[in-house]
Structures are given as C-alpha cells and as structure tokens.
Coordinates of C-alpha atoms in Angstrom, one line a residue:
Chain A
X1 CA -38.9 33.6 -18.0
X2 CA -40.2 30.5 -16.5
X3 CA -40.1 27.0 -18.1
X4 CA -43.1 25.7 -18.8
X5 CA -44.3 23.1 -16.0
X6 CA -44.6 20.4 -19.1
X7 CA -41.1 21.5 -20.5
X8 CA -39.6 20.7 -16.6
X9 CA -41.3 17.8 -16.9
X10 CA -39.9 16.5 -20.4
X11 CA -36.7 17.5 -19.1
X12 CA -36.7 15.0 -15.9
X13 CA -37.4 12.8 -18.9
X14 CA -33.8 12.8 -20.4
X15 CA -31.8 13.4 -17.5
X16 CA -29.5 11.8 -15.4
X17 CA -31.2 10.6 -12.2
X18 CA -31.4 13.2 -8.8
X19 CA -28.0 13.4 -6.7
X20 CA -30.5 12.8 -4.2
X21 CA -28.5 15.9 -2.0
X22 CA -31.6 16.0 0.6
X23 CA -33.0 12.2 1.6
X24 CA -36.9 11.9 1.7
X25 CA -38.3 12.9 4.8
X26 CA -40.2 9.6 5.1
X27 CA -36.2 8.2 5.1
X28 CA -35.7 10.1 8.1
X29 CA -37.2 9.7 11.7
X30 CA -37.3 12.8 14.1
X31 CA -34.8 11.3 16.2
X32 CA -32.2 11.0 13.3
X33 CA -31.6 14.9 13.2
X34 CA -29.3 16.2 16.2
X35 CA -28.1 19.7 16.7
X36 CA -24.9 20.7 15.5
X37 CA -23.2 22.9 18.6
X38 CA -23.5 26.8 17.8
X39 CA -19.3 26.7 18.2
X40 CA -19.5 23.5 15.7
X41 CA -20.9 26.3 13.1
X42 CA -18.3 28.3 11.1
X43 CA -20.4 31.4 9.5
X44 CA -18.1 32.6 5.8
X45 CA -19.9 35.9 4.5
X46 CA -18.3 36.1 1.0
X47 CA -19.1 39.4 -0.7
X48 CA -22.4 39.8 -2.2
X49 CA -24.1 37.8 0.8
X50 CA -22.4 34.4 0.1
X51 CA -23.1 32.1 3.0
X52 CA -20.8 29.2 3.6
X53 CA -21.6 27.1 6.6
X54 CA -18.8 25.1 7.9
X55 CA -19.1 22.3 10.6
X56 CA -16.2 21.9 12.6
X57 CA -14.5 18.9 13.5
X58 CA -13.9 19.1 16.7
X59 CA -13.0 16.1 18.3
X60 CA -11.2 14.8 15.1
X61 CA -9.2 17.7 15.0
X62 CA -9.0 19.7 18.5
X63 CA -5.9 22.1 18.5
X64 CA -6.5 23.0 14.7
X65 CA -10.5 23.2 15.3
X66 CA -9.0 25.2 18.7
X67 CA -6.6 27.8 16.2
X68 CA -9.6 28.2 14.1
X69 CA -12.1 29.2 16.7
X70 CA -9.5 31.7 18.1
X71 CA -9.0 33.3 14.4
X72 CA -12.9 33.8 13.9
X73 CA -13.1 35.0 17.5
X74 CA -10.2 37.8 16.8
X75 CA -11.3 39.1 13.1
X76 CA -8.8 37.9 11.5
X77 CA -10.3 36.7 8.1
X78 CA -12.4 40.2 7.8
X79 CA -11.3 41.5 4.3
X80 CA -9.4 38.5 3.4
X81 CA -10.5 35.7 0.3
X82 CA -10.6 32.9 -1.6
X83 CA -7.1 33.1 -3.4
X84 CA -6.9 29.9 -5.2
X85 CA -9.2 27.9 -7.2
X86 CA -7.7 25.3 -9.3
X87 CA -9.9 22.9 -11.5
X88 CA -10.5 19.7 -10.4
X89 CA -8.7 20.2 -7.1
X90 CA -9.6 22.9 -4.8
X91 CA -10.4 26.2 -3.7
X92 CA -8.8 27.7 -1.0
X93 CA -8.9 30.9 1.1
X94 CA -7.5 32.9 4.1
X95 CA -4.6 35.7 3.8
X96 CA -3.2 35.9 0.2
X97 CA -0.2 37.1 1.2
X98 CA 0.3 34.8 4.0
X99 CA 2.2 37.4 5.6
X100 CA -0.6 38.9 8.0
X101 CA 0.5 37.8 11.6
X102 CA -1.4 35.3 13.6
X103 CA -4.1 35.9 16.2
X104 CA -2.6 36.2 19.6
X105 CA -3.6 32.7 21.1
X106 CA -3.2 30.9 17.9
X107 CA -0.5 28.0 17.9
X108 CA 1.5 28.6 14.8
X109 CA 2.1 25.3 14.5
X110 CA 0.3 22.7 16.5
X111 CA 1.3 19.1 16.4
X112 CA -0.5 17.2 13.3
X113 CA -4.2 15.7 13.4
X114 CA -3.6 13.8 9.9
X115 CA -5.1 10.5 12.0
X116 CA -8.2 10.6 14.1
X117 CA -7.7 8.1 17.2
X118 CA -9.8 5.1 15.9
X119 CA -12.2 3.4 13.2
X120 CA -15.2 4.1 14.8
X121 CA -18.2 3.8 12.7
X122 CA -21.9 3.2 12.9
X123 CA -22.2 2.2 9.2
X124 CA -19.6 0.5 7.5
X125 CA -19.7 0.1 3.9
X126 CA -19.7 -3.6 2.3
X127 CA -17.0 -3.0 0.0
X128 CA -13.2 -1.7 0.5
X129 CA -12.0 1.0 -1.8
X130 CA -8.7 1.8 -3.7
X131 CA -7.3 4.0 -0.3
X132 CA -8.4 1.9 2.5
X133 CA -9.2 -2.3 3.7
X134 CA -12.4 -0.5 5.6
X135 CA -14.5 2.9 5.5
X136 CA -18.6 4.2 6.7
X137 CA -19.9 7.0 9.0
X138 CA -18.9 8.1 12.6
X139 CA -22.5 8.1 14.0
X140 CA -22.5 11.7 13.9
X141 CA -22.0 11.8 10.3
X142 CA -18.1 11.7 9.6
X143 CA -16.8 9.9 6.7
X144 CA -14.0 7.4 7.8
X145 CA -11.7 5.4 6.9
X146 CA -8.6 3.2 7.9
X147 CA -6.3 0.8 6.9
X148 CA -6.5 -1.6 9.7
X149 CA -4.1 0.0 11.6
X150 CA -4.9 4.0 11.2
X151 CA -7.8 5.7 10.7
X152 CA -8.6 9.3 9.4
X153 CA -11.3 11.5 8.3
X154 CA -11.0 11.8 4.5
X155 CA -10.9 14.5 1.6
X156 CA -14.1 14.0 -0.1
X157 CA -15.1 16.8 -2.1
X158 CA -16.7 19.8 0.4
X159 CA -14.4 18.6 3.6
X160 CA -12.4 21.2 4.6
X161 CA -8.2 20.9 5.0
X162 CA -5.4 22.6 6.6
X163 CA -3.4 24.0 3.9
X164 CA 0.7 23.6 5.3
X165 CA 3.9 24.0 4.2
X166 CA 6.3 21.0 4.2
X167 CA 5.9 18.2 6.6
X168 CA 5.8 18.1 9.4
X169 CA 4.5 21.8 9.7
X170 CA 0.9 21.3 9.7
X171 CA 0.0 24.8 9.2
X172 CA -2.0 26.7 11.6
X173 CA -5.7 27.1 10.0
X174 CA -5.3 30.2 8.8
X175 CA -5.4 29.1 5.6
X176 CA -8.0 26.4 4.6
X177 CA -9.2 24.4 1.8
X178 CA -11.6 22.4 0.1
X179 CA -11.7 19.8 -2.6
X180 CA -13.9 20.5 -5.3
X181 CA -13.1 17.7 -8.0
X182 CA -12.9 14.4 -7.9
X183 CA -9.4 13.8 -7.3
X184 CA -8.3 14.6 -3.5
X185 CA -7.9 11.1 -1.4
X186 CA -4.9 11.3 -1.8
X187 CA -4.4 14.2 1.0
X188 CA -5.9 11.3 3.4
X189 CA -3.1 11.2 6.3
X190 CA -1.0 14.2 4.8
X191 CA -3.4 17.2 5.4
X192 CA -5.6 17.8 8.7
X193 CA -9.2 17.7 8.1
X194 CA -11.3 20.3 10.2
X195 CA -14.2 20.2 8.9
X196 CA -17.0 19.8 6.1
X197 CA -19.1 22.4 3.9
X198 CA -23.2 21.7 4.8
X199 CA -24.1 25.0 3.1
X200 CA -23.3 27.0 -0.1
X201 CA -20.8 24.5 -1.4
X202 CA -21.7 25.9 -4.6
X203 CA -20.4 29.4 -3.6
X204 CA -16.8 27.6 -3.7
X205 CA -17.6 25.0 -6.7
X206 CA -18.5 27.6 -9.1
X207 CA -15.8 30.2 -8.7
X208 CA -13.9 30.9 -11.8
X209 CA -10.8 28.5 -12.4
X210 CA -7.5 29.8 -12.6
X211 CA -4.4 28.4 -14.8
X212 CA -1.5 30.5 -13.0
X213 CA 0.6 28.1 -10.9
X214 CA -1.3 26.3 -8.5
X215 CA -4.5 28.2 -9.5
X216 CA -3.5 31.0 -7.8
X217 CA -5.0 34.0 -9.0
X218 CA -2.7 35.7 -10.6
X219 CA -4.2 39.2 -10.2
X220 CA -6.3 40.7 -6.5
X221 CA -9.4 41.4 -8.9
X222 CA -10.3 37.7 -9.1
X223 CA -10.4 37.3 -6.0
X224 CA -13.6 36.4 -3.7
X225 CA -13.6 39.0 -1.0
X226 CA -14.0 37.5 2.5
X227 CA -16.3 39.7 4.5
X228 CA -15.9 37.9 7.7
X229 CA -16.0 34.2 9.2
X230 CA -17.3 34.2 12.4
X231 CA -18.1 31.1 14.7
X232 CA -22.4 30.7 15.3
X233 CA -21.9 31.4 19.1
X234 CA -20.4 34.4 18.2
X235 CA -22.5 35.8 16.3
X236 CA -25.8 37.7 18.0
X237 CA -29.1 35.4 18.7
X238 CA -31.4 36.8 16.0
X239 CA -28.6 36.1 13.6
X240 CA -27.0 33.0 14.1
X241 CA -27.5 29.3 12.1
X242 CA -28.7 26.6 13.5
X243 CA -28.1 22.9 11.8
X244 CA -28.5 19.9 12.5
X245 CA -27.0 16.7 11.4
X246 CA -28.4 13.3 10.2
X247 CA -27.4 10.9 12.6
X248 CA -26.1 7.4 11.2
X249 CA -26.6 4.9 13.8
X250 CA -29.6 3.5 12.8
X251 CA -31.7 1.7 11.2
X252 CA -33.2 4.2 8.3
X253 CA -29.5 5.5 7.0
X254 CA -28.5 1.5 7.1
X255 CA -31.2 1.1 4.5
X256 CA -29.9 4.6 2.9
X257 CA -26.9 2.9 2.3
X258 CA -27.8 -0.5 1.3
X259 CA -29.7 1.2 -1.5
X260 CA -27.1 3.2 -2.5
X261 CA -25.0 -0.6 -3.0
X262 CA -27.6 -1.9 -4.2
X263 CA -30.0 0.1 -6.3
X264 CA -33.6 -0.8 -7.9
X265 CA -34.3 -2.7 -10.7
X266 CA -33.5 -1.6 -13.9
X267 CA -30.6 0.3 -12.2
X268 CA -27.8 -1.8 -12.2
X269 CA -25.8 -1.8 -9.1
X270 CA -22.4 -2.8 -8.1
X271 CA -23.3 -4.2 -4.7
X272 CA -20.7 -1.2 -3.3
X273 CA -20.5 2.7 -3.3
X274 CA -17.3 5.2 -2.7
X275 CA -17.1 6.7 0.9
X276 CA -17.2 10.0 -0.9
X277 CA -20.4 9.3 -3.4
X278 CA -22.8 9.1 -0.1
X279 CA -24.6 12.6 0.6
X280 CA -24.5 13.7 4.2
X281 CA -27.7 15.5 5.0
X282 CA -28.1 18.2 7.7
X283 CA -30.7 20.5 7.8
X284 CA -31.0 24.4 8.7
X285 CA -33.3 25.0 11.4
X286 CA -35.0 28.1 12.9
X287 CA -33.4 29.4 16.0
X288 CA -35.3 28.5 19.1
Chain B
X1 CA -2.9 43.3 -10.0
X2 CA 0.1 40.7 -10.3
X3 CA 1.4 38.8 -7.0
X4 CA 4.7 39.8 -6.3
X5 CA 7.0 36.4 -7.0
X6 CA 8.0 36.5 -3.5
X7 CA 4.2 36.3 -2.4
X8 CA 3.7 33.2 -4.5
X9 CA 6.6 31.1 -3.6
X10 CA 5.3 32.0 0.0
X11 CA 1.8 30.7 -0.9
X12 CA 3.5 27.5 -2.3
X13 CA 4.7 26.7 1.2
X14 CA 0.8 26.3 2.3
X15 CA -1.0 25.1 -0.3
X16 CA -2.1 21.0 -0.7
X17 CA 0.4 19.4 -3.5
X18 CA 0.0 20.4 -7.1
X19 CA -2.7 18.5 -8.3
X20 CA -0.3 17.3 -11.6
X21 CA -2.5 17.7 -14.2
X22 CA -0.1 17.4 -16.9
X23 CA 3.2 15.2 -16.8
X24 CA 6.2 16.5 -16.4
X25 CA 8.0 16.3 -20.2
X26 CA 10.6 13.8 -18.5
X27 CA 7.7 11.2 -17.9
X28 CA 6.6 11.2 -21.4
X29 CA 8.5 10.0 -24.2
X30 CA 8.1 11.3 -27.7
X31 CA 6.6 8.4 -28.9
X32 CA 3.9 8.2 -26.0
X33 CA 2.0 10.9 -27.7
X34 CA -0.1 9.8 -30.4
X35 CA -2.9 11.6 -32.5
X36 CA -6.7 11.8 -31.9
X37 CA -8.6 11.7 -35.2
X38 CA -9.9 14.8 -36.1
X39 CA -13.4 12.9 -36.6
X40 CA -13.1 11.5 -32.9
X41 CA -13.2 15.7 -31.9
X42 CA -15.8 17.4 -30.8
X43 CA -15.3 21.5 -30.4
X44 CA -18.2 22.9 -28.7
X45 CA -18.0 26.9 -28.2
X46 CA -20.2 28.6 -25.5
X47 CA -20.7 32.4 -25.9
X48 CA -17.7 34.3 -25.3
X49 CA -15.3 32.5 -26.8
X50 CA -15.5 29.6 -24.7
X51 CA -14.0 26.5 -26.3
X52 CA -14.6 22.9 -24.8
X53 CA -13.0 20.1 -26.7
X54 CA -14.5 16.5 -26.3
X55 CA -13.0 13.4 -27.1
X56 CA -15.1 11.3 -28.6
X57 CA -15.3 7.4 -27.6
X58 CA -16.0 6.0 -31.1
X59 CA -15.0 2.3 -30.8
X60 CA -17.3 1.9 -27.7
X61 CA -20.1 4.1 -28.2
X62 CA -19.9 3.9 -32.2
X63 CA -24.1 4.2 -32.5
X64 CA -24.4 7.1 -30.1
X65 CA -20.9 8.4 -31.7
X66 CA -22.7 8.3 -35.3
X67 CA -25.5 10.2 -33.7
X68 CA -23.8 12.8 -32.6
X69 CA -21.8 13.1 -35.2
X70 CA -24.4 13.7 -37.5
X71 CA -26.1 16.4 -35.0
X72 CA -22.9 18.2 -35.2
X73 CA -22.5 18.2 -39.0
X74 CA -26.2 19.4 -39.1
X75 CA -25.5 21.9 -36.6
X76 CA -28.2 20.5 -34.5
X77 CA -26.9 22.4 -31.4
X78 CA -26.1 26.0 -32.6
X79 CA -28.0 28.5 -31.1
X80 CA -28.9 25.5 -27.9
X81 CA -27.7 26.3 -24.6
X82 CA -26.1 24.7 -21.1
X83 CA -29.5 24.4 -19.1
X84 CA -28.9 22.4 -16.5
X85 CA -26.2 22.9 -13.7
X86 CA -26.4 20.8 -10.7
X87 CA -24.0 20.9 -7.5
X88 CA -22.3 17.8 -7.3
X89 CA -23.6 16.5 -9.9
X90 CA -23.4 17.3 -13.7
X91 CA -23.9 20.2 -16.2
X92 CA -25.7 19.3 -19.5
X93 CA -26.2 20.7 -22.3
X94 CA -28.4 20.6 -26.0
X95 CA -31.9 21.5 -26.7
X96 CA -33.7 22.8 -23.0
X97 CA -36.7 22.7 -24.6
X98 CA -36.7 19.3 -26.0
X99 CA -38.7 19.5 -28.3
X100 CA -36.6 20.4 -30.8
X101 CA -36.6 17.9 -34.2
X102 CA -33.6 15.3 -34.4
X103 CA -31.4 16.0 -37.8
X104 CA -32.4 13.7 -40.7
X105 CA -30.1 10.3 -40.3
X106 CA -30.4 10.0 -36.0
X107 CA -31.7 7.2 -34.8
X108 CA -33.8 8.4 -32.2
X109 CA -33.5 5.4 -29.8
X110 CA -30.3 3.4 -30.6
X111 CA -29.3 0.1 -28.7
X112 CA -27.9 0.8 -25.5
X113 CA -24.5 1.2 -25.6
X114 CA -24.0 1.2 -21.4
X115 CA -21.2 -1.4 -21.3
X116 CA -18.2 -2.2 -23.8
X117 CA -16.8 -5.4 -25.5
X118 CA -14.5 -6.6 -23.2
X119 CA -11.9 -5.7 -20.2
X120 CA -9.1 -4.4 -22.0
X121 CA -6.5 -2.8 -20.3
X122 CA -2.5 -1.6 -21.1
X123 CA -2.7 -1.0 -17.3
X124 CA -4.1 -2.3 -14.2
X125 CA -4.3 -0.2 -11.1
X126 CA -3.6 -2.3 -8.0
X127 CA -6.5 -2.6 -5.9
X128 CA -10.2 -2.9 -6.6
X129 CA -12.5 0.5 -5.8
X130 CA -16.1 0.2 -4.4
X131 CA -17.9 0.2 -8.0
X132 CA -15.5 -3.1 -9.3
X133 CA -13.3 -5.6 -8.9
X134 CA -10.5 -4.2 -11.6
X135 CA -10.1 -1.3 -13.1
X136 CA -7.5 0.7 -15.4
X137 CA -6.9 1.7 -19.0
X138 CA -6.9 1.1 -21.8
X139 CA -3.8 1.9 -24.4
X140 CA -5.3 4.7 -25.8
X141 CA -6.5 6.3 -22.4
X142 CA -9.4 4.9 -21.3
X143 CA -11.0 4.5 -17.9
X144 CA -12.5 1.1 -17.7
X145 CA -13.7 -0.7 -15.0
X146 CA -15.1 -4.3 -15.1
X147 CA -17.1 -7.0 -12.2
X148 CA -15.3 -10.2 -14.0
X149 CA -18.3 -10.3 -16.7
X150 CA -19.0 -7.1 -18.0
X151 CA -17.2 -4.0 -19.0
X152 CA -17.5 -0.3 -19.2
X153 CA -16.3 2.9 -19.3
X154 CA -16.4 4.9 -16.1
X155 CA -18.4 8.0 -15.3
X156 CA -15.5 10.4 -14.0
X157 CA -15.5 13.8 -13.8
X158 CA -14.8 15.4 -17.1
X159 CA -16.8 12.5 -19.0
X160 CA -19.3 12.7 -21.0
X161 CA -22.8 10.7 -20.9
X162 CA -26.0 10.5 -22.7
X163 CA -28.9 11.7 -21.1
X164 CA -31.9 9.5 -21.8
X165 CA -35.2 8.4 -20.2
X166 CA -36.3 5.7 -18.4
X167 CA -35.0 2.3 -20.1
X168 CA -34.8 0.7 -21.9
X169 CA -34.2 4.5 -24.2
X170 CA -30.7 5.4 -24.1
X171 CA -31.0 8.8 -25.5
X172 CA -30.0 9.7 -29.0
X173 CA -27.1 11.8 -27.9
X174 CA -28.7 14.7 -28.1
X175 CA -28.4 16.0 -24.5
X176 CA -25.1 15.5 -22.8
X177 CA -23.8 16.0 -19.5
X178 CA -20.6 15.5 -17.8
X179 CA -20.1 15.2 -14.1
X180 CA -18.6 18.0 -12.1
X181 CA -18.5 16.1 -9.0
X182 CA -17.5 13.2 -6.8
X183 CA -20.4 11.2 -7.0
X184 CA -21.3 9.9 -11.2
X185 CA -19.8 6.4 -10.9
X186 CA -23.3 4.9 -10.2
X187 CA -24.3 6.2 -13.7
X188 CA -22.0 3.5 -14.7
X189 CA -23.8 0.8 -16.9
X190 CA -26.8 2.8 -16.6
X191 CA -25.6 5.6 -19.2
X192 CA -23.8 5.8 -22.1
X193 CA -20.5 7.4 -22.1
X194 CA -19.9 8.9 -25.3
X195 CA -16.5 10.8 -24.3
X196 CA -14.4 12.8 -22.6
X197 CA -13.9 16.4 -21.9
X198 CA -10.2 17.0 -22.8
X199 CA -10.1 21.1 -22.6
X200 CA -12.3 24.1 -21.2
X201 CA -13.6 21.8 -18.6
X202 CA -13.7 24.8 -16.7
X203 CA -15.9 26.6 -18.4
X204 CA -18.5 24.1 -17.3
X205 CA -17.7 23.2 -13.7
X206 CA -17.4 26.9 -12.8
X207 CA -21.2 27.8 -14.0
X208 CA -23.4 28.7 -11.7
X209 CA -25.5 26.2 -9.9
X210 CA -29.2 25.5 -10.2
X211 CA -31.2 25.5 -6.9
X212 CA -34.5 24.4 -8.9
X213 CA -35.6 20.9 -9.0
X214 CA -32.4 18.8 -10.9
X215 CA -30.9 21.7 -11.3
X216 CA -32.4 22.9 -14.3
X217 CA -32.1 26.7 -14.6
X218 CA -35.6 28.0 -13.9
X219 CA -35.1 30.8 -16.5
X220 CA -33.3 30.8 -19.5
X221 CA -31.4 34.2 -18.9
X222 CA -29.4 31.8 -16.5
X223 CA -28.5 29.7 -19.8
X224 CA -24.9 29.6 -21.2
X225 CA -25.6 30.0 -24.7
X226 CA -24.0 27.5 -27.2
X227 CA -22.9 28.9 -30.4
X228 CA -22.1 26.2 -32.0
X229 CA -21.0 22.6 -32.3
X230 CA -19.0 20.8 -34.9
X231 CA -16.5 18.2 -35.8
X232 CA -12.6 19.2 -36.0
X233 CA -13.3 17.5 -39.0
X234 CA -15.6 19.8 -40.6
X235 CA -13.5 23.0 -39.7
X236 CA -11.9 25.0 -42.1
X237 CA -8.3 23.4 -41.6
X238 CA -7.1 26.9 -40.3
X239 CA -9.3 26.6 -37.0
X240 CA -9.5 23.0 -36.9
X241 CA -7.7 21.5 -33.2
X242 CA -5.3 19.2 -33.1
X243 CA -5.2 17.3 -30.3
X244 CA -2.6 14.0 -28.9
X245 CA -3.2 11.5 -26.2
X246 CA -0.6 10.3 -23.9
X247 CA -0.6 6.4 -24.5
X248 CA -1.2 4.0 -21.1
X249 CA 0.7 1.0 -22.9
X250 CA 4.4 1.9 -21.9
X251 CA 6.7 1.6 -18.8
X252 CA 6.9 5.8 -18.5
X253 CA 2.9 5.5 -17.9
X254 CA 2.4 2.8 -15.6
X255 CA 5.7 4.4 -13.3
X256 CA 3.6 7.0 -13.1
X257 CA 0.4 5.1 -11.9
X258 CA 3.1 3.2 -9.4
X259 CA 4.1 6.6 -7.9
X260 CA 0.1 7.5 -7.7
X261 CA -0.5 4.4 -5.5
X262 CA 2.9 4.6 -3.8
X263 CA 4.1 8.5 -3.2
X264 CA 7.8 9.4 -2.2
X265 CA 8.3 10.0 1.4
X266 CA 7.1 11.7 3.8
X267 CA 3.7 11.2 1.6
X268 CA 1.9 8.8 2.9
X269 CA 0.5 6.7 0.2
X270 CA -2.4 4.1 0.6
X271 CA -0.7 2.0 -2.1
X272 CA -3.6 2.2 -4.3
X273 CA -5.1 5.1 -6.2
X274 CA -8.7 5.6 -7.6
X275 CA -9.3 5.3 -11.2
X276 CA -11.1 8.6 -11.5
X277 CA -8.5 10.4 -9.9
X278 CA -5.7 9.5 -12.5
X279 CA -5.3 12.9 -14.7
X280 CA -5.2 11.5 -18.2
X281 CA -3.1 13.9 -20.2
X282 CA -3.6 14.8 -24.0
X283 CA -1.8 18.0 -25.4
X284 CA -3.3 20.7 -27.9
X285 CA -0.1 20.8 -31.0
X286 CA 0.0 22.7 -33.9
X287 CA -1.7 22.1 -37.3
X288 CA 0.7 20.5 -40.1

C-alpha cells in the first residue's frame, strides 16, 4: 500500500536532511559527466538479479586492476560469493574456500599498489583530517589523500580492496572487499584499492551480518551466490552498462564542496567535511 | 553447512585485519568496567526476536531523554515500525504515519539540546578531524567533539538522533534514527543525539534499503515491525539487560587509542585515528 502523498510529505517534515546521493542537475554542466571506459566497468550479477557496478582503478592500481580483468575475462567468479560480511567493517567475496586455482595469466602475487604515484587533485579540501596533512578529488573523481610525502587512494565506505594475506603478499584480486561501516581508514597504505561501488552498494550494505570469526559465514546457506562478474567490454552490446563519472575540475563541484564546508544558514557548519562524507556522482547512461 | 577449520584459518590469510570490536580481556581491567543504569537502557524489539539495546545519553540530552522515557513507559512505540531505510545514510524508526498522539507528559517541542555543556574529555585523540579542532571521550564513553567554543556529541554510526523539522523544532524524540553510514557527522549540532546503539546494530544496518524519495519505504509491507519499546527499568527483573561500559579515564584505554593512531609494524599507521572509528566497548553480564 502506498503512503499517502501528505503522509510523505509530513515525514520529510521530521527527518534528517537528504544524503544528497545524486547532485541537482542544475549543479552539474554537460561537460562535467565523462564516460567511464567499458573495461573501467566491472558487471557482479549476484543471484536474484543483483547488479553491482564496479569502476576500476586502473591507473591507481594497474597489475591488480590487470589480475582482475583476466579473472572476469576467464569465468572465474561464476558460482562463487559473498563469504563475509561483518558489521561495521566489510563485506567481502570471491572463492570461499580460497583454494580454487588462479586464472592462467593471473599474477599470484603482484608487487603492492598500497601508494598511488602522487597527490594529484583538482579539489582539495580546506581542512586536514585525523589520517592525512592533505586530501580532495583526482579530477576524475578519486578520493585522495597523502601525508606530504605519500599519497593513496583511500577506504571510504563502497571503495573496493584487495583482501591479502600477511605483508608483503598483496593478494592477487581474487578475493575483494568493501567497507561498509564507518571505520576502514585505517587499511589506507596497507590494502590495495582497485576500485569503487557506483551501483547497488546497497546489495552489499544490507546483507545479513555474521558473528562467526571475522564474519565469516559460518555455514554455505548464508551465502550470496555470485552468478558471474564480468568486465562491460565483455559483455555483448545490447547488454552492457554504460556510466559516466562527474568530473571535479571545475568550477560547479568547487561550489559542491564549499557547501558541503560550509552549509546554509540555520545549518551550522564546521567550515570542513571528511574526504569520505562527499558523494561521488556517476550516472548510468543508455548505450549508444 | 560448517567451514571446515582448515578452510577458515585459510580465509584468515586474506581477509583485511579484524576490525576489533571488542578488547581483548588483557586490555581491560576489572575495574574499567562499570554499570549503565538500568533507566539509561533502552530495549527495543523488532519482530522476530530482534533485540536492539540503546544507551541512553541522559546528562546531555536530559529533556529529549525524559521524552523518551516517558514514550517508552507509555508504550508509545508498540505496534510502530522501522519506516525509513536509506543507503548511506540512516534507518529510523517510530510512528510512519506521524500522526500518531504524543503520551500525556511529552513536551512536544523541547529546547534544543544539539550541543553539550562543555568539552570534557578522559581522552584526547591526537590530531584534529575535518568536523573540529579536538575530539575524544569522555570517562564514561562518550564521543565528543568541540571547535574551542562549543561542544557536542558526535553523529557516528551506531548513534542515535532525533528527528525533527525545520528549526528551531528539535523533535520530541519520538522518531529516531541512527546512521548506518560514513557520512552523519554534519548532523552534528544540527540534531540531537540522544544515544547510542550498544547491541543488535545489525539488525538495523542490514535492512533493506529504500529507493523512494529519503528513503522512506513506499509500502508498509517493507516495514520492520516494532513490538515493542521499554526501559530495562520497567522489565520484569528476569528479562531486564544488564549492561557495562568500558571506562575511557584509565592508562589500559588511552594505550589502546595510542596503538589506534600508531599500529605495530609492518601497519602503517597515519599517527592519528578518527573519532568515529574508535569501537567503544560495553559488555551484556548477568542479572544479580
């Protein structure tokens, strides 16, 4: 049964204010979207017709972003699933078992992307947070940050990480993450980030918490069946995504920001906001 | 199906660090444990059997406190429901409709209550975040976050806010939501923070999300159904919780914070930690 339209409309009365998860389109020129490549675009069919749309971090992370291209390529997630979903930190999926053997052409263990080359933003924010002297947005949408020396792309809830055994193994990609609390900075320059959720986040948020060790299930039954990952350009023409990102170097997501620091009147602002509280838009498209 | 052992100590080899919810007995002395009043508990039960325990922040929010606290001994919210579950945002829960009548004794529109008394901390963490320019907590466990003139409690996840209208109105208390995200802290000094979630947090950050506008379930068969709400104070002394808080104002807690900001090697620490991301531990114990 619907809610009555006045009901909605009491409701928005006594509510927290939007998350604001899509920007206005009059925030927004034309220009500001950019295609995201079709082998950018990692395709997860969870059972029951569970899209996740991962874009891949490419140049941040190449031999990872490469391992992970040649698993989707081979097959190698069909029939596998999300294995591990522990509250407040993250879920994670791939090969329960961790026993299935590699793709051929996958490096099992590539030399570690932890640190992205340098801090090169298009927006910086105004103030410094508890992890870093500097942080803001790659122009094509990255969050990053660096401590004046280093720089690396950071584990805000919905990136996507490089689960690993000890250092320095960095773990091949087989077996990937996301944060989905509040509480994951602190994987910044220990975990390799490939990437970032810009659809069905919510597939991942809402799965059932477990309280085995680690959250992982403790039985196969609660598990969330993979049905395949496949990257876009993989995928036939009439099917595959196409996304595009908000770009960052210019002037409309500068005043995104700077109202983000500094709110309206009667919000009260703090003059700053947390690299990880700033929504990232990207848009699905139609196929051309 | 269970995991053979063997399986799980593999998957331990790639998974990101324990996220350390609770402390490891060795970091806590006895004595660090101390009560919460049984008045200061709030047990809310969804359908099912679900139990979510709130701590309630009397001393700072004692108005909005006393309102709820009469709601609950009214049982204002039996029979009310979880209506509104936004990604990234927050779930909230009381009267969907409402419309529903306050119990006799609530003030309806009580002072606001966004920021607290004073910056009182047992520990500091060590650098400023984006919303402040110190933060910590306070003995008893407390995120609080100050600009050098005001106080307040924090919106992390797992707190609990009022929702309200446009201010001046704070909300009686009535609705209340808690984030399940990264992004709340700009609530902060714009809400009222009347608690803290202390168990069955996953109940509510695993329900489904809302695509509607605010993410307010569009029908109410997408409701979770609350059965009721009531002080441990009011419950038969067989069924009532006990709960303890781990202290902040001893040397056990603030090494603990110290290893936070500065990890063993190989972690790489960033010598500072975010407030929200500090697990604050209480422990269920047995009735006397």
């Amino acid at each position: 049964m619907l809610i009555p339209l006045l009901s909605l409309l009491a409701l928005a009365q006594a509510t927290p204010p939007a998350s604001s998860p899509a920007p206005l389109p009059s925030d927004v020129a034309a220009q500001d979207w950019r295609p995201i490549p079709d082998d950018e675009l990692l395709v997860m069919t969870l059972t029951g017709n569970r899209i996740v749309v991962i874009r891949l971090a490419a140049r941040f992370a190449p031999q990872h972003v490469a391992n992970v291209r040649t698993l989707a390529k081979a097959g190698w997630w069909d029939a596998s699933s999300v294995y591990r979903v522990q509250e407040n930190w993250v879920a994670q999926w791939g090969d329960a078992t961790e026993k299935k053997k590699l793709a051929p052409g996958v490096v099992e263990t590539p030399a570690a992307e932890y640190e992205i080359g340098a801090f090169t933003v298009a927006q910086r924010l105004s103030k410094p947070d508890s992890h870093s002297t500097a942080s803001g947005f790659s122009a094509d949408g990255w969050p990053i940050a660096t401590d004046g020396k280093a720089a690396w792309l950071t584990h805000c809830y919905g990136m996507v990480g490089v689960a690993r055994g000890p250092a320095p193994d960095t773990g091949s990609g087989s077996e990937l993450f996301t944060p989905i609390g509040q509480s994951a900075r602190r994987l910044d320059r220990n975990y390799t980030v490939v990437g970032r959720i810009i659809e069905g986040m919510k597939y991942l948020s809402a799965l059932p918490r477990s309280d085995a060790a680690m959250g992982v299930y403790a039985t196969e039954a609660e598990r969330s069946g993979i049905v395949s990952i496949r990257l876009a350009s993989d995928m036939p023409a009439t099917e595959r995504p196409k996304f595009e990102y908000r770009s960052t170097d210019n002037a409309r997501f500068a005043a995104y920001i700077k109202l983000r620091e500094n709110p309206a009147p009667p919000t009260i602002g703090s003059g700053g906001v947390e690299l990880c509280e700033v929504p990232l838009a990207t848009r699905s498209v139609p196929a051309k």
